[in-house]
PDB file of C-alpha atoms in Angstrom:
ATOM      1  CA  UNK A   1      17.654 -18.002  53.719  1.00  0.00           C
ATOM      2  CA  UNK A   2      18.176 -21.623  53.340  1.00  0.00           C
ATOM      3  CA  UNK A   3      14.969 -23.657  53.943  1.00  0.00           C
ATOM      4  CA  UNK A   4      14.550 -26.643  55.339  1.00  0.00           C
ATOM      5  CA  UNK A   5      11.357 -29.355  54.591  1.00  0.00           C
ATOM      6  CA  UNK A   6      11.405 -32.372  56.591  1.00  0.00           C
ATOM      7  CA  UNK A   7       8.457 -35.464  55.684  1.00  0.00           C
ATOM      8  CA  UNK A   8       6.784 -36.789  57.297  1.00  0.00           C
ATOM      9  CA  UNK A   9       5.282 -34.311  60.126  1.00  0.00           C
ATOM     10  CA  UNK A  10       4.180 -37.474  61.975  1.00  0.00           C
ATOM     11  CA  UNK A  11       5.191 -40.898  61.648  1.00  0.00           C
ATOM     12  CA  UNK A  12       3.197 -44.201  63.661  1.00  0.00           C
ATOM     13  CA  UNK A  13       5.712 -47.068  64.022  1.00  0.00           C
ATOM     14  CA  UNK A  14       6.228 -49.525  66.492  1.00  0.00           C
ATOM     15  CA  UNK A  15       8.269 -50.665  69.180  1.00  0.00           C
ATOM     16  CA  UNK A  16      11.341 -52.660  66.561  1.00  0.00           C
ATOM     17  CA  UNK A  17      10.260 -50.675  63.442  1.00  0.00           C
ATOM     18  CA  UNK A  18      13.009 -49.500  61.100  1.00  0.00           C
ATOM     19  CA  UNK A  19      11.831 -45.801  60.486  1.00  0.00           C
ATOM     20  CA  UNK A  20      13.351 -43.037  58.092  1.00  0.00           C
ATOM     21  CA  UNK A  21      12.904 -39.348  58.162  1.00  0.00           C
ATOM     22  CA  UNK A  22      13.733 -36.839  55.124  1.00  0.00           C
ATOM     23  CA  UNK A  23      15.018 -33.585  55.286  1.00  0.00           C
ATOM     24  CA  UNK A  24      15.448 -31.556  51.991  1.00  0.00           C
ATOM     25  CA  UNK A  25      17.381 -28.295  51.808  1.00  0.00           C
ATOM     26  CA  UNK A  26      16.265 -25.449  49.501  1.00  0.00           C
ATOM     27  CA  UNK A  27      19.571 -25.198  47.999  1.00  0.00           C
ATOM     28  CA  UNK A  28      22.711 -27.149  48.831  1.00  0.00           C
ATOM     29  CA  UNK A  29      24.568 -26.997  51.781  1.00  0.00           C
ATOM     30  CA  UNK A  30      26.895 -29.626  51.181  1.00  0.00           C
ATOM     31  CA  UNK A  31      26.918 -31.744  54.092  1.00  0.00           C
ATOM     32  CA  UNK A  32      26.354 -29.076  56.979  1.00  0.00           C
ATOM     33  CA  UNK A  33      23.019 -31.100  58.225  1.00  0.00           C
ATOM     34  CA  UNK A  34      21.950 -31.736  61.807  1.00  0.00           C
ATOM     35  CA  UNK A  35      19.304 -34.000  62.744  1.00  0.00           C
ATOM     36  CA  UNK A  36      18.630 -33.728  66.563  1.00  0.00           C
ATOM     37  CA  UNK A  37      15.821 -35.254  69.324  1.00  0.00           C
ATOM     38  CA  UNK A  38      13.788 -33.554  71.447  1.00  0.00           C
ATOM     39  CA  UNK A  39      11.439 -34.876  74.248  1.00  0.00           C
ATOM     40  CA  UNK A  40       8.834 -32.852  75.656  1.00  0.00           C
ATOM     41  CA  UNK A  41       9.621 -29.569  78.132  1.00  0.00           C
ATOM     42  CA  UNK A  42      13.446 -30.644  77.116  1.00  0.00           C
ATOM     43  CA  UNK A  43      16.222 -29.160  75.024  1.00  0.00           C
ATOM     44  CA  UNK A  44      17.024 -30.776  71.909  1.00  0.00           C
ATOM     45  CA  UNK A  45      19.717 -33.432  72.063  1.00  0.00           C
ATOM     46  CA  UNK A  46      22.568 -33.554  68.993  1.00  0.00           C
ATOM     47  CA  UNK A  47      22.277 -37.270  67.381  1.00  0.00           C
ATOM     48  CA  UNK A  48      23.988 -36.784  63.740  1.00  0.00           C
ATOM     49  CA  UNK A  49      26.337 -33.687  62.667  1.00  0.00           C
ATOM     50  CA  UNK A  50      27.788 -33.240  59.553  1.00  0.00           C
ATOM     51  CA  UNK A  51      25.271 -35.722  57.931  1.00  0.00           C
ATOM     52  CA  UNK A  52      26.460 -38.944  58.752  1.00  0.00           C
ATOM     53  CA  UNK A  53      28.790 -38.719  62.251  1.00  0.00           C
ATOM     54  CA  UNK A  54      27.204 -40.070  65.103  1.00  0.00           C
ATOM     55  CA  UNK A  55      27.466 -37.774  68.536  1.00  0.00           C
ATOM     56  CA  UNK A  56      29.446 -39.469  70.802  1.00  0.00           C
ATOM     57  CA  UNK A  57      27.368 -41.697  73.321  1.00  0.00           C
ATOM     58  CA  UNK A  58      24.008 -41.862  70.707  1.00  0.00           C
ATOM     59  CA  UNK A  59      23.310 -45.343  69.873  1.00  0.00           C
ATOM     60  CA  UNK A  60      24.179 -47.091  66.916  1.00  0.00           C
ATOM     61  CA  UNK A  61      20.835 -47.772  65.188  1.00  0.00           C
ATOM     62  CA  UNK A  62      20.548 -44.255  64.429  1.00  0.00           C
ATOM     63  CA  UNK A  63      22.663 -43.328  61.170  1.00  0.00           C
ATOM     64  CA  UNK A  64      22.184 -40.261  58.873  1.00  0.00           C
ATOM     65  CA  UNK A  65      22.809 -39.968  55.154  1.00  0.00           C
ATOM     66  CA  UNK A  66      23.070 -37.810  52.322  1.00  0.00           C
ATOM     67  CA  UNK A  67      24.524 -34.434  50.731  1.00  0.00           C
ATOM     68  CA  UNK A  68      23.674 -31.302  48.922  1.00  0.00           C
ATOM     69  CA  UNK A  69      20.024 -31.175  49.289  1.00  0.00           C
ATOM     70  CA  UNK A  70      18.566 -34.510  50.893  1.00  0.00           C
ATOM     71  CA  UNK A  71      19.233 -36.272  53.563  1.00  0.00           C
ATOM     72  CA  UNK A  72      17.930 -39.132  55.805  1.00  0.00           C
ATOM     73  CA  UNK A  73      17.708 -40.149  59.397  1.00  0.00           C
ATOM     74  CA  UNK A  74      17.324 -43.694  59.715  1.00  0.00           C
ATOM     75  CA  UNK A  75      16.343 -45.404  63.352  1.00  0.00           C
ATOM     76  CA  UNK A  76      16.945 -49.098  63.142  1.00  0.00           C
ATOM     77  CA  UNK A  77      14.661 -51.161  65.466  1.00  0.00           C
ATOM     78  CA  UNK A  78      12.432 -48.488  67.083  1.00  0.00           C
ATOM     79  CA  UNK A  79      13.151 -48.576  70.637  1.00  0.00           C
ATOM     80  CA  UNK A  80      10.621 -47.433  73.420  1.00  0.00           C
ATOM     81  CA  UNK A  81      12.956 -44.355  74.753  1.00  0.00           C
ATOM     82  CA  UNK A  82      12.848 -43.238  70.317  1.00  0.00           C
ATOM     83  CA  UNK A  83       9.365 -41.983  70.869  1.00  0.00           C
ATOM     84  CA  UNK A  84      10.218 -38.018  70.374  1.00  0.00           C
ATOM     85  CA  UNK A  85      10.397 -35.102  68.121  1.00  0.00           C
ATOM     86  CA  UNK A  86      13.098 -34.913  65.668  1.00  0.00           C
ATOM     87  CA  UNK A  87      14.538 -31.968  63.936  1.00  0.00           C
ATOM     88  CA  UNK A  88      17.006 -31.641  61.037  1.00  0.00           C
ATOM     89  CA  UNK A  89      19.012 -28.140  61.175  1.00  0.00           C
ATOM     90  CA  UNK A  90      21.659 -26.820  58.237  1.00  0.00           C
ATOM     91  CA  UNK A  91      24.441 -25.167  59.392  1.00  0.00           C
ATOM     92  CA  UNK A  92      26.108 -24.194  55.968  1.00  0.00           C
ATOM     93  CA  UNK A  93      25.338 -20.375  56.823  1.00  0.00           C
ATOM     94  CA  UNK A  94      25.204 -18.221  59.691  1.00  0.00           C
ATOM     95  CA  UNK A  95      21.307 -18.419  59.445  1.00  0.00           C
ATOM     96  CA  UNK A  96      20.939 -21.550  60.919  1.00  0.00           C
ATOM     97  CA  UNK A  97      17.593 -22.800  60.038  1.00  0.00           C
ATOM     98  CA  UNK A  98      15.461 -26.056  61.112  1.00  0.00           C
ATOM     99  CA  UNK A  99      13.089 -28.774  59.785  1.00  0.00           C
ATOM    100  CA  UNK A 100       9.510 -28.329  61.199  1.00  0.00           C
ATOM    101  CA  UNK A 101      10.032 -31.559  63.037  1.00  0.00           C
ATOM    102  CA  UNK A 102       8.647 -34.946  62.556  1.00  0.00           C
ATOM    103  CA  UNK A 103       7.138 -36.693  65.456  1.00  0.00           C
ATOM    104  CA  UNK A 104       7.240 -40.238  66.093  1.00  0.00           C
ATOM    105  CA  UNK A 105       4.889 -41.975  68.054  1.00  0.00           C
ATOM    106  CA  UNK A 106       3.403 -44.881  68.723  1.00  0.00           C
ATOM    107  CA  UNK A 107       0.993 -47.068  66.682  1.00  0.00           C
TER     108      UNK A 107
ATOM    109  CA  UNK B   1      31.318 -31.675  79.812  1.00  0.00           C
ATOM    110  CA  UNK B   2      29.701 -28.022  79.103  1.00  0.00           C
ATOM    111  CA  UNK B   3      26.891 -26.967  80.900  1.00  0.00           C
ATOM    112  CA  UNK B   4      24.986 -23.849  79.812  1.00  0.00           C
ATOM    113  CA  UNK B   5      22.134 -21.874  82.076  1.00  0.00           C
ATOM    114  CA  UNK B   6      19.431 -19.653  81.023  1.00  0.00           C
ATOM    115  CA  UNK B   7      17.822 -17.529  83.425  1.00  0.00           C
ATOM    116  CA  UNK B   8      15.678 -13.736  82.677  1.00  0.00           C
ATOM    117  CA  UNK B   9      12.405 -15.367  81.192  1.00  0.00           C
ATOM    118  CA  UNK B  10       8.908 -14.460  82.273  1.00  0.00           C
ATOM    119  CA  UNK B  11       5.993 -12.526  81.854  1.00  0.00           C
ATOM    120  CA  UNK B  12       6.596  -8.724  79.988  1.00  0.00           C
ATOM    121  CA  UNK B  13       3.950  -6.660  78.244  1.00  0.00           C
ATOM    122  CA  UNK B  14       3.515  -6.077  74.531  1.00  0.00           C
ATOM    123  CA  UNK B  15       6.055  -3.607  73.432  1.00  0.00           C
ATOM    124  CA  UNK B  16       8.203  -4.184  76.495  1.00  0.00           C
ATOM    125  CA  UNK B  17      12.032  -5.288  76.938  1.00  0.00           C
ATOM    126  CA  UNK B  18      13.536  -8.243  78.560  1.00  0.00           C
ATOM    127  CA  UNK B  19      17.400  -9.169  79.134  1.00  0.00           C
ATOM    128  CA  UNK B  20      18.063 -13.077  78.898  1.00  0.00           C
ATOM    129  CA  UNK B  21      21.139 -14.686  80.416  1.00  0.00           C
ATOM    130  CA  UNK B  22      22.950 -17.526  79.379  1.00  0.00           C
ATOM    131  CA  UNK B  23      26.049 -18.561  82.365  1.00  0.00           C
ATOM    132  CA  UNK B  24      28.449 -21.427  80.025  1.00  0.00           C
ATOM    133  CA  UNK B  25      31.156 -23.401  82.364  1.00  0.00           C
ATOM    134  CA  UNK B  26      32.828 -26.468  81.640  1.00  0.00           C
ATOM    135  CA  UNK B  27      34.495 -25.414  78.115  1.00  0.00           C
ATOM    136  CA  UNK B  28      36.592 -22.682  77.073  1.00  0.00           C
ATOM    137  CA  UNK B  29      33.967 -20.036  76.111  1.00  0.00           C
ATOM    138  CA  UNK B  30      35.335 -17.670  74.475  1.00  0.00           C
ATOM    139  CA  UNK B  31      36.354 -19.376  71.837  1.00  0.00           C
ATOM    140  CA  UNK B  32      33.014 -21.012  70.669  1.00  0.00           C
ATOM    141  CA  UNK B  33      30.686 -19.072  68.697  1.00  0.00           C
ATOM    142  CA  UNK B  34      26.812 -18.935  70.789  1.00  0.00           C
ATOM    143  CA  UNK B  35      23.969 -18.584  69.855  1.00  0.00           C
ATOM    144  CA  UNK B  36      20.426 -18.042  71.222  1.00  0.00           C
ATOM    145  CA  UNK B  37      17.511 -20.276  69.531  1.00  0.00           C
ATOM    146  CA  UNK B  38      13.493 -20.244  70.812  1.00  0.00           C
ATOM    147  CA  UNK B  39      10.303 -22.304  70.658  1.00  0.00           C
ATOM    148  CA  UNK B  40       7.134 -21.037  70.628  1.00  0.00           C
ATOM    149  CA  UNK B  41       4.938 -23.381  72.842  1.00  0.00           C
ATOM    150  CA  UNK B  42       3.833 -26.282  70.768  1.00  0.00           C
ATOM    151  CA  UNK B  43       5.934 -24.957  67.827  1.00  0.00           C
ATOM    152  CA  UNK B  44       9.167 -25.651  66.331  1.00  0.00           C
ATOM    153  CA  UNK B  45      12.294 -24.812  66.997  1.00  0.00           C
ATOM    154  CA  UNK B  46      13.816 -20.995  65.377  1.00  0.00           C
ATOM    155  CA  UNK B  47      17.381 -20.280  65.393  1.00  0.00           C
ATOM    156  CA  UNK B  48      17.490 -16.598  66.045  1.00  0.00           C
ATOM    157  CA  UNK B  49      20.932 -14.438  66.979  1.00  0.00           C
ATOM    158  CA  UNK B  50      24.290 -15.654  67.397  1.00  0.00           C
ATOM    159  CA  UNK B  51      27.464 -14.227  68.360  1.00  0.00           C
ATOM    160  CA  UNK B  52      31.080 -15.103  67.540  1.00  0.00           C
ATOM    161  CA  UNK B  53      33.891 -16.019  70.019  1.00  0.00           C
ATOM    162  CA  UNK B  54      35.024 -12.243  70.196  1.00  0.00           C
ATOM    163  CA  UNK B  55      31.904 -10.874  70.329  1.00  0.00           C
ATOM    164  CA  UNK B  56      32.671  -8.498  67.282  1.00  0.00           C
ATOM    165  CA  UNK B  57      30.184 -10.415  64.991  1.00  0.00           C
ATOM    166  CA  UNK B  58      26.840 -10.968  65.819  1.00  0.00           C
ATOM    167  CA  UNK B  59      23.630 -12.321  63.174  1.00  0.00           C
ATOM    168  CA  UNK B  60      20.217 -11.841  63.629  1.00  0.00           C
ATOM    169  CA  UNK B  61      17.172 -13.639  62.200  1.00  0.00           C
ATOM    170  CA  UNK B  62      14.995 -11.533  60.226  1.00  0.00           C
ATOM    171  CA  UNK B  63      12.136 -11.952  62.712  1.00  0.00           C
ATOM    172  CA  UNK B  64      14.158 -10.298  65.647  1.00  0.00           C
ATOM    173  CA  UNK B  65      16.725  -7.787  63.877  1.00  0.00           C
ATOM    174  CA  UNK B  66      16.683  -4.266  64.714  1.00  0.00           C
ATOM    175  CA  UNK B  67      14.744  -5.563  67.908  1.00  0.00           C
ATOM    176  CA  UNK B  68      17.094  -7.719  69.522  1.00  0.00           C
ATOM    177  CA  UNK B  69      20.791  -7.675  70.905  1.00  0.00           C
ATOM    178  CA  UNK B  70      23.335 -10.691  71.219  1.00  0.00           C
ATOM    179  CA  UNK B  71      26.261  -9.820  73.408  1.00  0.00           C
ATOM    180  CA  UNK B  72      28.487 -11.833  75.423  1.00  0.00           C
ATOM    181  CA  UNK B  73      30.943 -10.965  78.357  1.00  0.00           C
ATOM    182  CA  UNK B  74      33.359 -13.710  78.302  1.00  0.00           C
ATOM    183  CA  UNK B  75      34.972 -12.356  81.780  1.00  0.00           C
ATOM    184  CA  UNK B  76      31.778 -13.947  83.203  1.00  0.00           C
ATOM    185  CA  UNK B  77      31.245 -16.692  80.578  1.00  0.00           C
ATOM    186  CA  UNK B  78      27.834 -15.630  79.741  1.00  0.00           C
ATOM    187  CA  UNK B  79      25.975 -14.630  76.705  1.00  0.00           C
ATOM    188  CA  UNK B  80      23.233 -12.005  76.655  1.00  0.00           C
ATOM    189  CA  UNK B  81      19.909 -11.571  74.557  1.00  0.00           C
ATOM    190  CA  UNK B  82      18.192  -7.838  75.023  1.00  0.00           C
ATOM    191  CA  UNK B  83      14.930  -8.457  73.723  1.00  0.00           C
ATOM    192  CA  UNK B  84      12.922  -4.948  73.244  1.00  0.00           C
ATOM    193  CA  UNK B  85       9.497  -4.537  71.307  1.00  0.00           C
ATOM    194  CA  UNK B  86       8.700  -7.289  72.490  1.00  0.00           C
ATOM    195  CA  UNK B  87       5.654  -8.866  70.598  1.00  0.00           C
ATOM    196  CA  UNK B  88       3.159 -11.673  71.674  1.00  0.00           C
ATOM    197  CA  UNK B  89       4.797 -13.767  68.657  1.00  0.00           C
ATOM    198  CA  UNK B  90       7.863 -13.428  70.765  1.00  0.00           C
ATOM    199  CA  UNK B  91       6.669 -15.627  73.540  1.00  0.00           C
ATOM    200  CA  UNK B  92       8.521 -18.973  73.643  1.00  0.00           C
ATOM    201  CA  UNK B  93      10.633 -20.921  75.736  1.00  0.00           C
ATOM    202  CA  UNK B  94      14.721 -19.745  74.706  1.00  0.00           C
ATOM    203  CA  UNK B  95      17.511 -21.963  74.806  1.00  0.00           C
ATOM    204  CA  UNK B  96      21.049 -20.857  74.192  1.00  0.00           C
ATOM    205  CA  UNK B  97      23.236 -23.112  72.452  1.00  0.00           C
ATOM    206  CA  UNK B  98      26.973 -23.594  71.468  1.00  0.00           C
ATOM    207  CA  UNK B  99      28.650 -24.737  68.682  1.00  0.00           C
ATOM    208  CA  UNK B 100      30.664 -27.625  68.332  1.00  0.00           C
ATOM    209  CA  UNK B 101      34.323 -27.931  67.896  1.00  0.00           C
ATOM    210  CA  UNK B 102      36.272 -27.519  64.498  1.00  0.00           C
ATOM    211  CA  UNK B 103      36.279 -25.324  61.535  1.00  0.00           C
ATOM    212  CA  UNK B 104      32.972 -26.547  60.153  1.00  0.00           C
ATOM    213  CA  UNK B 105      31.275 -27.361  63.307  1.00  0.00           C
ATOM    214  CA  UNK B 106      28.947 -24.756  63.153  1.00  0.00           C
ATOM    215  CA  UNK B 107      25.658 -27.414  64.709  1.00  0.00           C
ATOM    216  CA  UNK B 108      24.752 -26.903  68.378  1.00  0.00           C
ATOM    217  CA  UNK B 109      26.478 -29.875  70.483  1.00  0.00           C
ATOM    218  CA  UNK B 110      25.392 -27.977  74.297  1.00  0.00           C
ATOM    219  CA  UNK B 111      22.191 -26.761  74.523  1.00  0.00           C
ATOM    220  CA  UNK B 112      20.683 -25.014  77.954  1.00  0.00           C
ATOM    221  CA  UNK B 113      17.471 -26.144  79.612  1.00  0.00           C
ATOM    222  CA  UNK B 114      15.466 -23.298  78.611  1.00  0.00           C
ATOM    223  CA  UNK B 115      13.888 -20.073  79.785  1.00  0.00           C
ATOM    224  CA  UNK B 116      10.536 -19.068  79.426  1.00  0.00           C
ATOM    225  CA  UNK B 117       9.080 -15.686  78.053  1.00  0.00           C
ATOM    226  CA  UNK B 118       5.769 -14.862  77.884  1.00  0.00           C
ATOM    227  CA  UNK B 119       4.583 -11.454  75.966  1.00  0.00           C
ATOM    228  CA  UNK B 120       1.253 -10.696  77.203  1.00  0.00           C
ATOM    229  CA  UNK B 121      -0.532  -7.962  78.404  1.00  0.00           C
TER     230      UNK B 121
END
């Protein structure tokens, strides 16, 4: 199986920060990368798909990059509603696998 | 807009069986491949069985194969997970999930609000 390592676990910013998350894959998968949010006691909510495409509706100050095996989510000026758990997720085989998560809070 | 709906979660003894339920409207279901992924309280998030648009191919994680069962009766536009053996490791809250649209959309753009299984005895 594919594994994914995401750094950091936990990241302190605040509110305006530029912040950036890494994911790295344990072999390539091209650019089949996810990178979703997740607030407590909720699902996870797509943000980025296939690397770099925004989901339709998710602000622009979020933006993903990279290919093969690393790959970045970037928030631009940290807004208060960014506060959350975010996951990164290949999809280059059918054993999808996630990122442990890195949480951003508040400093 | 697509709108998924767990329901079957709750409290089953170790070694017990369980039969999750995922109701889809909203999109054409049987043509998305679904797939059921869980969180252990406090934990991340594990991908583990999903099914293709037929039904005639379904993949397992390693933690849950030969234990658990993906099937799907698109008549009813719902997707099933039998869970048996159930193990306290098992306990988690379950989402389904589909897949997004296009050959190599394969990430989960839907996701359900969760059900909640608890293996205890």
């Amino acid at each position: 199986d594919i594994q994914m390592t995401q750094s950091p676990s936990t990241l302190s910013a605040s509110v305006g920060d530029r912040v950036t998350i890494t994911c790295r894959a344990s072999q390539s998968i091209t650019s089949r990368l996810a990178w979703y949010q997740q607030k407590p006691g909720k699902a996870p909510k797509l943000l980025i798909y296939e690397a770099s495409d925004l989901e339709s509706g998710v602000p622009s100050r979020f933006s993903g990059r990279g290919s093969g095996t690393e790959f970045t989510l970037t928030i631009t000026s940290l807004q208060p509603d960014d506060f959350s758990t975010y996951y990164c997720q290949q999809y280059e085989s059918y054993s999808w696998t996630f990122g442990q998560g890195t949480k951003v809070e508040i400093k | 807009e697509a709108e998924l709906l767990e329901s079957g979660g709750g409290l089953v003894k170790p070694g017990g069986s369980l039969r999750l339920s995922c109701s889809a409207s909203g999109f054409t279901f049987s043509t998305y491949v679904m797939n059921w992924v869980r969180q252990a309280p406090g934990k991340g998030l594990e991908w583990v069985a999903a099914i293709s648009g037929s039904g005639g191919s379904p993949y397992y994680a390693d933690s849950v194969k030969g234990r658990f069962t993906i099937s799907r009766d698109n008549s009813k536009n719902t997707v099933f997970l039998r869970m048996n053996s159930l193990r306290g490791e098992d306990t988690a809250v379950y989402f389904c999930a589909k897949v997004g649209s296009g050959y190599y959309s394969n990430y989960f753009d839907s996701w359900g609000q969760g059900t909640l299984v608890t293996v205890s005895s």
